[in-house]
Short mmCIF file of N, CA, C and O in Angstrom, two decimals:
data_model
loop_
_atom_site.label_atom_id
_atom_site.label_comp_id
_atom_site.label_asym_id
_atom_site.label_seq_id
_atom_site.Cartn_x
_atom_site.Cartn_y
_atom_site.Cartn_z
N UNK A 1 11.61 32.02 -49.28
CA UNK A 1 12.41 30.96 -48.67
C UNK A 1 11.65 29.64 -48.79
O UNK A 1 10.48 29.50 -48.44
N UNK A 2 12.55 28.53 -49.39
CA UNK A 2 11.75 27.09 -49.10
C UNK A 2 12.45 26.49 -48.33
O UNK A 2 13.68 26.62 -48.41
N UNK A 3 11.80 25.61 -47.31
CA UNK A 3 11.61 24.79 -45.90
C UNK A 3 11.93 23.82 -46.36
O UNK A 3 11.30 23.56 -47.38
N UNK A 4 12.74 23.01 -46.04
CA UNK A 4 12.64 21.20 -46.57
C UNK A 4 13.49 21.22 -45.27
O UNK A 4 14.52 21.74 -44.84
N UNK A 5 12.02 19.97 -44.66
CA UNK A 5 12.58 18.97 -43.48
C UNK A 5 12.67 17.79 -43.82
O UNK A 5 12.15 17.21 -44.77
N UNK A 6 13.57 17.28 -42.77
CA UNK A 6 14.16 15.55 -43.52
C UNK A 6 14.30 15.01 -42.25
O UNK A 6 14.81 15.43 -41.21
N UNK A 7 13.56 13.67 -42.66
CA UNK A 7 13.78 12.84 -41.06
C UNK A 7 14.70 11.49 -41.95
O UNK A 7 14.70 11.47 -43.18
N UNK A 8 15.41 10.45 -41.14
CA UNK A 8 15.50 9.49 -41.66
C UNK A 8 15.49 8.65 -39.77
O UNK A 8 15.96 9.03 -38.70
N UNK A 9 14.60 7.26 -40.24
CA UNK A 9 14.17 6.66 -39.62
C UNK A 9 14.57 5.01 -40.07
O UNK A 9 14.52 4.56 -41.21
N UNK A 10 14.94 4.31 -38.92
CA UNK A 10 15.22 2.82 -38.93
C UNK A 10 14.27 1.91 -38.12
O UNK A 10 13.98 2.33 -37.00
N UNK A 11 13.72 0.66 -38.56
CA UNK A 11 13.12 -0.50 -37.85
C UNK A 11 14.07 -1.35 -37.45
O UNK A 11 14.36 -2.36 -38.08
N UNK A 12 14.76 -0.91 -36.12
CA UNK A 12 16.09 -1.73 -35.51
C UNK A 12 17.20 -1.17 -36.12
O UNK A 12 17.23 -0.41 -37.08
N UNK A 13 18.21 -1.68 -35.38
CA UNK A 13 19.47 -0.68 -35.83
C UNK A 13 20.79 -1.73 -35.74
O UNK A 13 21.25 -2.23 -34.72
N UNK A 14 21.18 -1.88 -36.91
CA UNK A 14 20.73 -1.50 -38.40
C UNK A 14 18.81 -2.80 -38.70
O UNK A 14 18.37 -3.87 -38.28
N UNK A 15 18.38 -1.72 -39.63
CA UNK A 15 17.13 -3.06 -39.73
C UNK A 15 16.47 -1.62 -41.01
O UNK A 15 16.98 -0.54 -41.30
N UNK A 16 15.45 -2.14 -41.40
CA UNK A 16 14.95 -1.62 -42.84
C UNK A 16 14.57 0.21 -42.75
O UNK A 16 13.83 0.71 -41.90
N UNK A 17 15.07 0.72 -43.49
CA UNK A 17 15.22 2.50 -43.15
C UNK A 17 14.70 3.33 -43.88
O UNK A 17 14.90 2.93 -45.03
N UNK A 18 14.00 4.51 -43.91
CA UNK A 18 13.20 5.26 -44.81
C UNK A 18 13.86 6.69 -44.50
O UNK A 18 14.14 7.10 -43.38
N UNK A 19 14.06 7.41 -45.76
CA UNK A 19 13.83 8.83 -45.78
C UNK A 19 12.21 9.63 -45.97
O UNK A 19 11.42 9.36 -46.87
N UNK A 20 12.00 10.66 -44.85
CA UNK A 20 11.16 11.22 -44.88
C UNK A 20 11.75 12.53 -45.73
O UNK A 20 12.94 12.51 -46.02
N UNK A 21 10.98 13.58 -46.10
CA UNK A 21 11.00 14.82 -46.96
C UNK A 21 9.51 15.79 -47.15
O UNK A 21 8.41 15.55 -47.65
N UNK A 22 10.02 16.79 -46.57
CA UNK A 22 8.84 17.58 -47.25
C UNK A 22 9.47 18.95 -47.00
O UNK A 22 10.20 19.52 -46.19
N UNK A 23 8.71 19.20 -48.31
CA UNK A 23 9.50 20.40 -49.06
C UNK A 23 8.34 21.71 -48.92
O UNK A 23 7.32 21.42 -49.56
N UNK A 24 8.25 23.03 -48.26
CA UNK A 24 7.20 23.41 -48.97
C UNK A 24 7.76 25.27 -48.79
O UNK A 24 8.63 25.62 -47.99
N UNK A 25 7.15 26.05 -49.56
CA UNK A 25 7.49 27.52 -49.98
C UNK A 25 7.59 27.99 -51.14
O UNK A 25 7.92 27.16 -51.99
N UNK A 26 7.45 28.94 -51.47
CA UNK A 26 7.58 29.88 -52.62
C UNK A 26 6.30 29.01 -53.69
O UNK A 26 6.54 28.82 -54.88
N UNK A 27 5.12 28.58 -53.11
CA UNK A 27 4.32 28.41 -54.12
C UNK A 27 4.65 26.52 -54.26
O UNK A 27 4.04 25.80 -55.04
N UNK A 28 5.79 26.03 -53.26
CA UNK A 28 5.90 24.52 -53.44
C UNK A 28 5.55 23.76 -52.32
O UNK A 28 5.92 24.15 -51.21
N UNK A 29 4.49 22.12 -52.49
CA UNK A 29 4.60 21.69 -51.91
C UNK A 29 5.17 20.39 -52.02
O UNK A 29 4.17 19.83 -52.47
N UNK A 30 5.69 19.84 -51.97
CA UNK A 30 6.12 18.39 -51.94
C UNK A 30 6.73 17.14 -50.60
O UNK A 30 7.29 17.30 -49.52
N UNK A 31 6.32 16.10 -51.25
CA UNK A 31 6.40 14.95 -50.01
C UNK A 31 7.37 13.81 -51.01
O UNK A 31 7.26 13.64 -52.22
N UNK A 32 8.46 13.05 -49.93
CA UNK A 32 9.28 11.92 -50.46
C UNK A 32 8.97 10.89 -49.55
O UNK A 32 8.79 11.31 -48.40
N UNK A 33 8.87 9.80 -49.68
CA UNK A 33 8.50 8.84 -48.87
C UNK A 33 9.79 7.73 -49.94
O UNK A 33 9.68 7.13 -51.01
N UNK A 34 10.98 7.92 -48.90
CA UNK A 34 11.73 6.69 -49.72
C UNK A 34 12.60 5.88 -49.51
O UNK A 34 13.78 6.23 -49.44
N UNK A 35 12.06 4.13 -49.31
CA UNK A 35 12.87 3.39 -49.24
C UNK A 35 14.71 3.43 -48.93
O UNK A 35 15.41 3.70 -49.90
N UNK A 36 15.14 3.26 -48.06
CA UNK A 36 16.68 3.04 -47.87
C UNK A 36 17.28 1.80 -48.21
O UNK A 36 18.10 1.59 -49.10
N UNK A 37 16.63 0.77 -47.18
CA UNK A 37 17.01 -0.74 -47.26
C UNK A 37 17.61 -0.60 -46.02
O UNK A 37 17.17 0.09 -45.10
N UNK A 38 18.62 -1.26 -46.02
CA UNK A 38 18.76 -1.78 -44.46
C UNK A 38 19.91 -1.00 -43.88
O UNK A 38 20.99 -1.06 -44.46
N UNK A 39 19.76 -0.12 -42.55
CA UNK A 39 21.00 1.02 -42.02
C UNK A 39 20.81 1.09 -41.24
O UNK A 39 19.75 0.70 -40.74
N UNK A 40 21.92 1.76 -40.55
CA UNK A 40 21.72 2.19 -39.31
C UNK A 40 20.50 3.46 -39.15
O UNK A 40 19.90 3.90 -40.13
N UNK A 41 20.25 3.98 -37.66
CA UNK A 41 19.15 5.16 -37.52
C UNK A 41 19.85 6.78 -38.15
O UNK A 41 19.27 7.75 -38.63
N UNK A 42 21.02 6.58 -37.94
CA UNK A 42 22.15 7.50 -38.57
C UNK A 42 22.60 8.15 -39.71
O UNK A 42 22.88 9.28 -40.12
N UNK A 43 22.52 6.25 -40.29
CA UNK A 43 22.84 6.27 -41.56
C UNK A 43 21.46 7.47 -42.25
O UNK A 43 21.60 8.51 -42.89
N UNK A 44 20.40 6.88 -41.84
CA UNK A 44 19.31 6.72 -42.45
C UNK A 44 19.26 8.55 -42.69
O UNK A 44 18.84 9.10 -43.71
N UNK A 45 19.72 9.15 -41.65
CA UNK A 45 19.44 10.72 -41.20
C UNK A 45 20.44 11.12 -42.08
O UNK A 45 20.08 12.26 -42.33
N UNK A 46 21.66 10.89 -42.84
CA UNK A 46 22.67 11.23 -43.54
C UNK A 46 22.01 10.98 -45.10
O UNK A 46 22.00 11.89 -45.93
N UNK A 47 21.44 9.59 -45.41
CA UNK A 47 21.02 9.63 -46.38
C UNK A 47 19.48 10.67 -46.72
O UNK A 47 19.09 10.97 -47.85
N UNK A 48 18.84 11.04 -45.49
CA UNK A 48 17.36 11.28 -46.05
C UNK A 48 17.80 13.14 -46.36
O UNK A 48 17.11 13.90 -47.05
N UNK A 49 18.75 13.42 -45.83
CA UNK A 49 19.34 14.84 -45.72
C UNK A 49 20.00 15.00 -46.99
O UNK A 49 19.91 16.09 -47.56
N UNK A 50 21.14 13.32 -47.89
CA UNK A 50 21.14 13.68 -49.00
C UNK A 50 20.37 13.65 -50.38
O UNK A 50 20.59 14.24 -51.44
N UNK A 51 19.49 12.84 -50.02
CA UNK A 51 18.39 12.87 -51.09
C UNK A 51 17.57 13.84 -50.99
O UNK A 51 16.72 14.05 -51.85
N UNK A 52 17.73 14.69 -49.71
CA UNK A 52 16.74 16.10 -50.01
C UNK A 52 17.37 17.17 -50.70
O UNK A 52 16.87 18.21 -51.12
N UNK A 53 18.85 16.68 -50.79
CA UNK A 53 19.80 18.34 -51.70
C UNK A 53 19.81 17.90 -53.29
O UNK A 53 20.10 18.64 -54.23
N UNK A 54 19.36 16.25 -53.37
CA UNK A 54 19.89 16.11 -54.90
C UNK A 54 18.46 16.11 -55.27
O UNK A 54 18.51 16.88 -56.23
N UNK A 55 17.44 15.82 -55.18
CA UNK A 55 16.03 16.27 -54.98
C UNK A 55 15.62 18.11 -55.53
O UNK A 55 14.81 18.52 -56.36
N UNK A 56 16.77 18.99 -54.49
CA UNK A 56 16.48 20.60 -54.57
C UNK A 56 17.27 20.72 -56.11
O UNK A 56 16.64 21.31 -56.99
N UNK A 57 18.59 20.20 -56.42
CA UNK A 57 19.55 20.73 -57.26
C UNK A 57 18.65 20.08 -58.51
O UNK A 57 18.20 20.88 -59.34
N UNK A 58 18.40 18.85 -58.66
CA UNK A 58 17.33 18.68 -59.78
C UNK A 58 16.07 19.40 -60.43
O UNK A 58 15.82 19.74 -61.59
N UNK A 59 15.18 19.53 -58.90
CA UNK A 59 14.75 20.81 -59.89
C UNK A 59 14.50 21.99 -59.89
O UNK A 59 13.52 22.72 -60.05
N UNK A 60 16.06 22.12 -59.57
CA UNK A 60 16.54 23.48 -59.79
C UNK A 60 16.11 24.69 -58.98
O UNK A 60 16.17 25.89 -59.26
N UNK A 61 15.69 24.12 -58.02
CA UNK A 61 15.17 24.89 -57.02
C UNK A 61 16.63 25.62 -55.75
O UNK A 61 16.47 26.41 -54.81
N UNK A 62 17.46 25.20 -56.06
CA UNK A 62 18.79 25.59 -55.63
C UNK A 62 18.98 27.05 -55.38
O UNK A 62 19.63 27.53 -54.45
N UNK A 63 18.40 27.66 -56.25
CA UNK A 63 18.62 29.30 -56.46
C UNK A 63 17.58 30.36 -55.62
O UNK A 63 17.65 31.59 -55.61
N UNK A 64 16.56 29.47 -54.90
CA UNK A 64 16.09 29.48 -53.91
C UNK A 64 16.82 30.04 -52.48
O UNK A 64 17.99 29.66 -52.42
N UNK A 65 16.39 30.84 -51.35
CA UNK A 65 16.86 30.15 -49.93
C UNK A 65 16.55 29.12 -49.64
O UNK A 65 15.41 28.67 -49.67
N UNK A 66 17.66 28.52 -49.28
CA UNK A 66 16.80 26.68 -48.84
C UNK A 66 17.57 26.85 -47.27
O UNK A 66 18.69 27.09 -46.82
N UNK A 67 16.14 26.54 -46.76
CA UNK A 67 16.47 26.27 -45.13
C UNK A 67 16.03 24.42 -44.67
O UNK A 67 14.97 23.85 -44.39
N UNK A 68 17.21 24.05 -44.77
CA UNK A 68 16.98 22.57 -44.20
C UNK A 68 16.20 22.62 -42.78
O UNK A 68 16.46 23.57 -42.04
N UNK A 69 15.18 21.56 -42.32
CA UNK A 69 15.41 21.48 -40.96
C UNK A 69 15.56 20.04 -40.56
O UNK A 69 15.10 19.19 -41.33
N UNK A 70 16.13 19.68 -39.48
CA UNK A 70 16.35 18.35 -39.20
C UNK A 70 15.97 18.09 -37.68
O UNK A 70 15.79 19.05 -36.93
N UNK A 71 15.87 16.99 -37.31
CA UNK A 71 15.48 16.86 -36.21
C UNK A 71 17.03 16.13 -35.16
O UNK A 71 17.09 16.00 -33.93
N UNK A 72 18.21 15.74 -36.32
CA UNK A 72 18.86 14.92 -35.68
C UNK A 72 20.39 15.86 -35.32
O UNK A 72 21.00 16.52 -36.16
N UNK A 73 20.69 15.73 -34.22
CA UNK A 73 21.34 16.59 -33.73
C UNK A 73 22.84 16.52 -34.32
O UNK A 73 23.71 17.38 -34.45
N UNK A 74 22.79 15.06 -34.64
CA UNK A 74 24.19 13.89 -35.30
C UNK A 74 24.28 14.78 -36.38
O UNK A 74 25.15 15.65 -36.29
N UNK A 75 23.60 14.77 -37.37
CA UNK A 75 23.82 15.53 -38.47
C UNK A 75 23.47 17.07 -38.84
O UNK A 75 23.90 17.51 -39.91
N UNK A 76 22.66 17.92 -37.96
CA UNK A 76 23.13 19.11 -38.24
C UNK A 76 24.13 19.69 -37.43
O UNK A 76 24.25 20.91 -37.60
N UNK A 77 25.00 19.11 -36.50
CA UNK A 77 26.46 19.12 -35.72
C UNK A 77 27.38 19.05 -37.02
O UNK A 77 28.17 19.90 -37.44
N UNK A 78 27.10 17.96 -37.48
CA UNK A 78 28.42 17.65 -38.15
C UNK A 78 28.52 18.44 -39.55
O UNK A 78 29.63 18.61 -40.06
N UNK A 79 27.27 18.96 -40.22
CA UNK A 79 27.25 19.70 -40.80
C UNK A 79 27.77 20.88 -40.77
O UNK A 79 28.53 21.33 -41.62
N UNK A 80 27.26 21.64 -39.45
CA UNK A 80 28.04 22.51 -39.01
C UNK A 80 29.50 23.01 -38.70
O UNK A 80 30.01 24.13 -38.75
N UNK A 81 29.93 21.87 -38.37
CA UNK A 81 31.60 22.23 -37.63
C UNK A 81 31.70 21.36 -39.27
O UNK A 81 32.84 21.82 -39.31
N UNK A 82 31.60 20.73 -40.32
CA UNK A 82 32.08 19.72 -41.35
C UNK A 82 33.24 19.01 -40.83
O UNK A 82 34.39 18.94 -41.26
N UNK A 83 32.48 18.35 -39.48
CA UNK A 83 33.44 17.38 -39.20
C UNK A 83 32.56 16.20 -38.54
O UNK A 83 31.35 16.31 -38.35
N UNK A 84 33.39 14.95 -38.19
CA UNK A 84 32.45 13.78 -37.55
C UNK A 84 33.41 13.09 -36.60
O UNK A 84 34.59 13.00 -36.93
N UNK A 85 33.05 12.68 -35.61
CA UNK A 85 33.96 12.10 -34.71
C UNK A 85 34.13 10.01 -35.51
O UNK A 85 35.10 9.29 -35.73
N UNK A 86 32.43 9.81 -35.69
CA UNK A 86 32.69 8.39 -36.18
C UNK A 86 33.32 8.07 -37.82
O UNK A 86 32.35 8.00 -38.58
N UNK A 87 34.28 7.92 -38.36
CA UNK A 87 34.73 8.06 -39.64
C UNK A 87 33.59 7.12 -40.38
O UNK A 87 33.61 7.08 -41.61
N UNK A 88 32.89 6.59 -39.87
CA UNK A 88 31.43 6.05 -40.75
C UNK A 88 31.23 6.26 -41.26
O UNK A 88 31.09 5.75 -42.37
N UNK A 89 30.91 7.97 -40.59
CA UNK A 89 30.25 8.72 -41.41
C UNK A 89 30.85 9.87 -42.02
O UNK A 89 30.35 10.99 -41.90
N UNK A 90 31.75 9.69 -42.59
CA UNK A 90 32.66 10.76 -42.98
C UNK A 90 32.14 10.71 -44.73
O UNK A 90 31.92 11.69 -45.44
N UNK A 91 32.01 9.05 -45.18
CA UNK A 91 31.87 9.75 -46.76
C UNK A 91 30.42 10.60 -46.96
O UNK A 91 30.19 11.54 -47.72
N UNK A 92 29.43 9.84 -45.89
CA UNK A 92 28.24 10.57 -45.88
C UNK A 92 28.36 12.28 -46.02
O UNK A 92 28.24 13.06 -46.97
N UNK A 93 28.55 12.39 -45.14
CA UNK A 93 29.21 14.14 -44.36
C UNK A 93 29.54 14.87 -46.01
O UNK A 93 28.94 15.77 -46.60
N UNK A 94 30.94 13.92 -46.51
CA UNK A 94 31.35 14.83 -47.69
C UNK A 94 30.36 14.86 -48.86
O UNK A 94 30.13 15.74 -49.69
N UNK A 95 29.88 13.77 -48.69
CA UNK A 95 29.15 13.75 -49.73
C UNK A 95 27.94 14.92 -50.04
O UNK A 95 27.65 15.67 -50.97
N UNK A 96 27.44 14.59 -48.72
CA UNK A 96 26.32 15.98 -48.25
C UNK A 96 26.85 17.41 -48.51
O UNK A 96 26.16 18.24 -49.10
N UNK A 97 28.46 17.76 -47.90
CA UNK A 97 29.02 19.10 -48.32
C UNK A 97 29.09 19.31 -49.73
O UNK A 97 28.63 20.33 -50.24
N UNK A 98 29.59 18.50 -50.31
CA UNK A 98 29.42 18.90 -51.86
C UNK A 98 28.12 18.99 -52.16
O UNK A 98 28.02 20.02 -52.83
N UNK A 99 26.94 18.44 -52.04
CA UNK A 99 26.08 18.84 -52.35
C UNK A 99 25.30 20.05 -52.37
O UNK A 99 24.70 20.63 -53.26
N UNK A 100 25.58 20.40 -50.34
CA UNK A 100 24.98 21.78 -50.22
C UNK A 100 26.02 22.99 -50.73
O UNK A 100 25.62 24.13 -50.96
N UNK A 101 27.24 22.64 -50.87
CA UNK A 101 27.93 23.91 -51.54
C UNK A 101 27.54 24.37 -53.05
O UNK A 101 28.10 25.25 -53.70
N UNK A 102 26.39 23.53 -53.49
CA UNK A 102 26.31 24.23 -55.11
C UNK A 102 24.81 25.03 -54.39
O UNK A 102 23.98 25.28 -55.25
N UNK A 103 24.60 25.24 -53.65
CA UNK A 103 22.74 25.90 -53.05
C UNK A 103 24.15 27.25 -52.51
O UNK A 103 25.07 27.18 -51.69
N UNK A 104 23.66 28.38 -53.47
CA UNK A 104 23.87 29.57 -52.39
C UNK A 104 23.56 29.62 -51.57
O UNK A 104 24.34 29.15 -50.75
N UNK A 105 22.69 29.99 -51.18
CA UNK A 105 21.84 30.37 -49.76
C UNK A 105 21.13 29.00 -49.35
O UNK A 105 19.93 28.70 -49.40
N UNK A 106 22.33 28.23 -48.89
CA UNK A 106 22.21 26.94 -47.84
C UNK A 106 21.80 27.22 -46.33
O UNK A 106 22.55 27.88 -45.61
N UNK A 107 20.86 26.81 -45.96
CA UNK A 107 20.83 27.14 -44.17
C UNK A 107 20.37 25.91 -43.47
O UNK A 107 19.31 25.42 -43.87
N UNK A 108 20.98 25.36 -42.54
CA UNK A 108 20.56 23.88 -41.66
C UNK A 108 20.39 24.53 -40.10
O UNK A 108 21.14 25.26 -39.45
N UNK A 109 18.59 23.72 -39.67
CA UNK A 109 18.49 24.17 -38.37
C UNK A 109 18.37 23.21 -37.94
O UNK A 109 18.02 22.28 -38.67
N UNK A 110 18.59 23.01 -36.59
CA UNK A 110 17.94 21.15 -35.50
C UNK A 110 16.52 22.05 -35.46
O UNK A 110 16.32 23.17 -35.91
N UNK A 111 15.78 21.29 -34.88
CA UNK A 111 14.19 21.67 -34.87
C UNK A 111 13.99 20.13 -34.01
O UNK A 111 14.52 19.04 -34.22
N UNK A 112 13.05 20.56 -33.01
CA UNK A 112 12.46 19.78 -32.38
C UNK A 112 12.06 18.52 -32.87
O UNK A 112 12.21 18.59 -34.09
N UNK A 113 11.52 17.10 -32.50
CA UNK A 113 10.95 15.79 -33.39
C UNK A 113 9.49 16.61 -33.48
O UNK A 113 8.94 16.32 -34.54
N UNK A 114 8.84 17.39 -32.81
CA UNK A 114 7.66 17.82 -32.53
C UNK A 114 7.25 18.66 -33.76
O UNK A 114 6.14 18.65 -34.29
N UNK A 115 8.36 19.42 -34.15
CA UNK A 115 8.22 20.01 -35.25
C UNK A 115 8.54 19.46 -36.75
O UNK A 115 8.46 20.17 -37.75
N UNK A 116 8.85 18.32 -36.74
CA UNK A 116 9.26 17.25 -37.48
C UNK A 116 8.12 16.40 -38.00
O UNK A 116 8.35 15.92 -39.11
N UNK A 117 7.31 16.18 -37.63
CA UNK A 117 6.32 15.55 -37.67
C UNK A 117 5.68 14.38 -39.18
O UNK A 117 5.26 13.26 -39.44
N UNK A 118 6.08 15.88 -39.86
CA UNK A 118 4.99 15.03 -41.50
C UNK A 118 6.40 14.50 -42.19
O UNK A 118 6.12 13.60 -42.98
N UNK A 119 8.16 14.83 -42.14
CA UNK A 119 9.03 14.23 -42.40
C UNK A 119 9.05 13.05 -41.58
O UNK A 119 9.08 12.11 -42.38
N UNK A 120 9.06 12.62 -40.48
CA UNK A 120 8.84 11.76 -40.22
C UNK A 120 7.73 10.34 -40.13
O UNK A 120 7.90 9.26 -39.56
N UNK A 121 6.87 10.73 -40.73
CA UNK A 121 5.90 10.27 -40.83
C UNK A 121 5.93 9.66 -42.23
O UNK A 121 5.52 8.55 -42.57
N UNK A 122 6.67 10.95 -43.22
CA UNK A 122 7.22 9.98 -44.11
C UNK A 122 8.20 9.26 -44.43
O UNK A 122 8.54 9.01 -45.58
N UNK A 123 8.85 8.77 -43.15
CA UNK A 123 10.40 8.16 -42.95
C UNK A 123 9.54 6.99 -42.69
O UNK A 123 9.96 5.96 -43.22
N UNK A 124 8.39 6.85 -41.99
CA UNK A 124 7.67 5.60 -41.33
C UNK A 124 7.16 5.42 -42.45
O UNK A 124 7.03 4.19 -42.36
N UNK A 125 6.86 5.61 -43.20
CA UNK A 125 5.88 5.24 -44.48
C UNK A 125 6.80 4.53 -45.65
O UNK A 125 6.39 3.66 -46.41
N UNK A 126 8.05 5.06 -45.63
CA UNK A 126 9.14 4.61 -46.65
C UNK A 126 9.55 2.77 -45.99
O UNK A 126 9.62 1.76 -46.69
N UNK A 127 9.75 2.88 -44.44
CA UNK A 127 10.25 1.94 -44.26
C UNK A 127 8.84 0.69 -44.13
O UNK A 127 9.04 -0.51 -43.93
N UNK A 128 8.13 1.01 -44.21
CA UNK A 128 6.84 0.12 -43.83
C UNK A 128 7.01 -0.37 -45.99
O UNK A 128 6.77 -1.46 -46.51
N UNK A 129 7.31 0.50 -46.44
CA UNK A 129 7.13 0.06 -48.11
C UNK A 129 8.66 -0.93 -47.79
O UNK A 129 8.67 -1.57 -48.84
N UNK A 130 9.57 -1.29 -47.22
CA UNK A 130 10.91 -1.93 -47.28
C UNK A 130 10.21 -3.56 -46.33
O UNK A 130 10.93 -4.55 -46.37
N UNK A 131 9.11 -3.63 -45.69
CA UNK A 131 9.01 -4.54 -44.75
C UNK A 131 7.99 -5.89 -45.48
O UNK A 131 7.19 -5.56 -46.35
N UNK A 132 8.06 -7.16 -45.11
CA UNK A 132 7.31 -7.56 -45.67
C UNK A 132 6.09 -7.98 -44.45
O UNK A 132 6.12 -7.94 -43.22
N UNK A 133 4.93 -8.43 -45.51
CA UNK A 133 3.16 -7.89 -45.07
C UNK A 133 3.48 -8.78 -43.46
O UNK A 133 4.29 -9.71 -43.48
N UNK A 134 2.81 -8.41 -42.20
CA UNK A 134 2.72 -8.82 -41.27
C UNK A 134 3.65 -7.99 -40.42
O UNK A 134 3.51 -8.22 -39.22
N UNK A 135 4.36 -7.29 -40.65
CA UNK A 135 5.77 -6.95 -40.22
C UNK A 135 5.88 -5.20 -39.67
O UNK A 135 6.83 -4.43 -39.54
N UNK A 136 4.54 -5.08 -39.47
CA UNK A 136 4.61 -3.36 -39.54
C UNK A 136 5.25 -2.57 -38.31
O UNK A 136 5.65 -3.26 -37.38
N UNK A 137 5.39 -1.21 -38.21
CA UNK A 137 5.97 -0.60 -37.52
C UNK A 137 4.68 0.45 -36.55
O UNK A 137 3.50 0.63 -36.86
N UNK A 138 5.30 0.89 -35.58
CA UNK A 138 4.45 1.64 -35.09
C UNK A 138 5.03 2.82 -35.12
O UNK A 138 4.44 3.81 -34.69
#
């Protein structure tokens, strides 16, 4: 089974946003630290969740168990029921379902921020690369 947790993180809302990623199992480890630009805290959790499936389907690691974990409750809800109350986020949502429907063995858990830790850390690291010098985040 490979693990990929995904944080996505904002400096103000909406204000400059990073996807965190880290991937690790079956002999893999990997880290994404990547730029969004400017979103909501939401947005940011929709996008860092889909750059972690187009990330798996590239290389080909799909055929894998892939167990997502997330920390944000917004998006492994809506994942779950594939529905969203804010239509915001609805192209997000579909966009994400098509993605995880080509991963057989798709699995999404919430997981604590505690257990979240090094995805988020690289959500802070993505958005600190979006900020200019003087401007940092804690």
């Amino acid at each position: 089974m490979i693990e990929v947790y995904i944080d996505g993180a904002s400096a103000g809302n909406p204000g400059p946003s990073g996807a965190g990623i880290f991937i690790k199992g079956n002999g893999i480890t990997e880290k994404y630290s990547i730029p969004l630009g400017n979103m909501s805290n939401h947005e940011a959790e929709y996008h860092a969740f889909i750059k972690a499936l187009e990330i798996c389907l590239e290389k080909g690691i799909q055929d894998s168990v892939l167990s997502f974990r997330t920390d944000s409750q917004l998006v492994n809800q809506a994942v779950e029921k594939e529905f969203v109350k804010n239509k915001l986020y609805t192209p997000l949502l579909e966009h994400s379902l098509h993605l995880s429907k080509q991963i057989p063995l798709f699995f999404m858990k919430w997981i604590p921020s505690a257990e979240n830790k090094v995805a988020d850390e690289l959500a802070r690291q993505a958005i600190r690369k979006n900020l200019p010098r003087g401007n940092e985040i804690q």
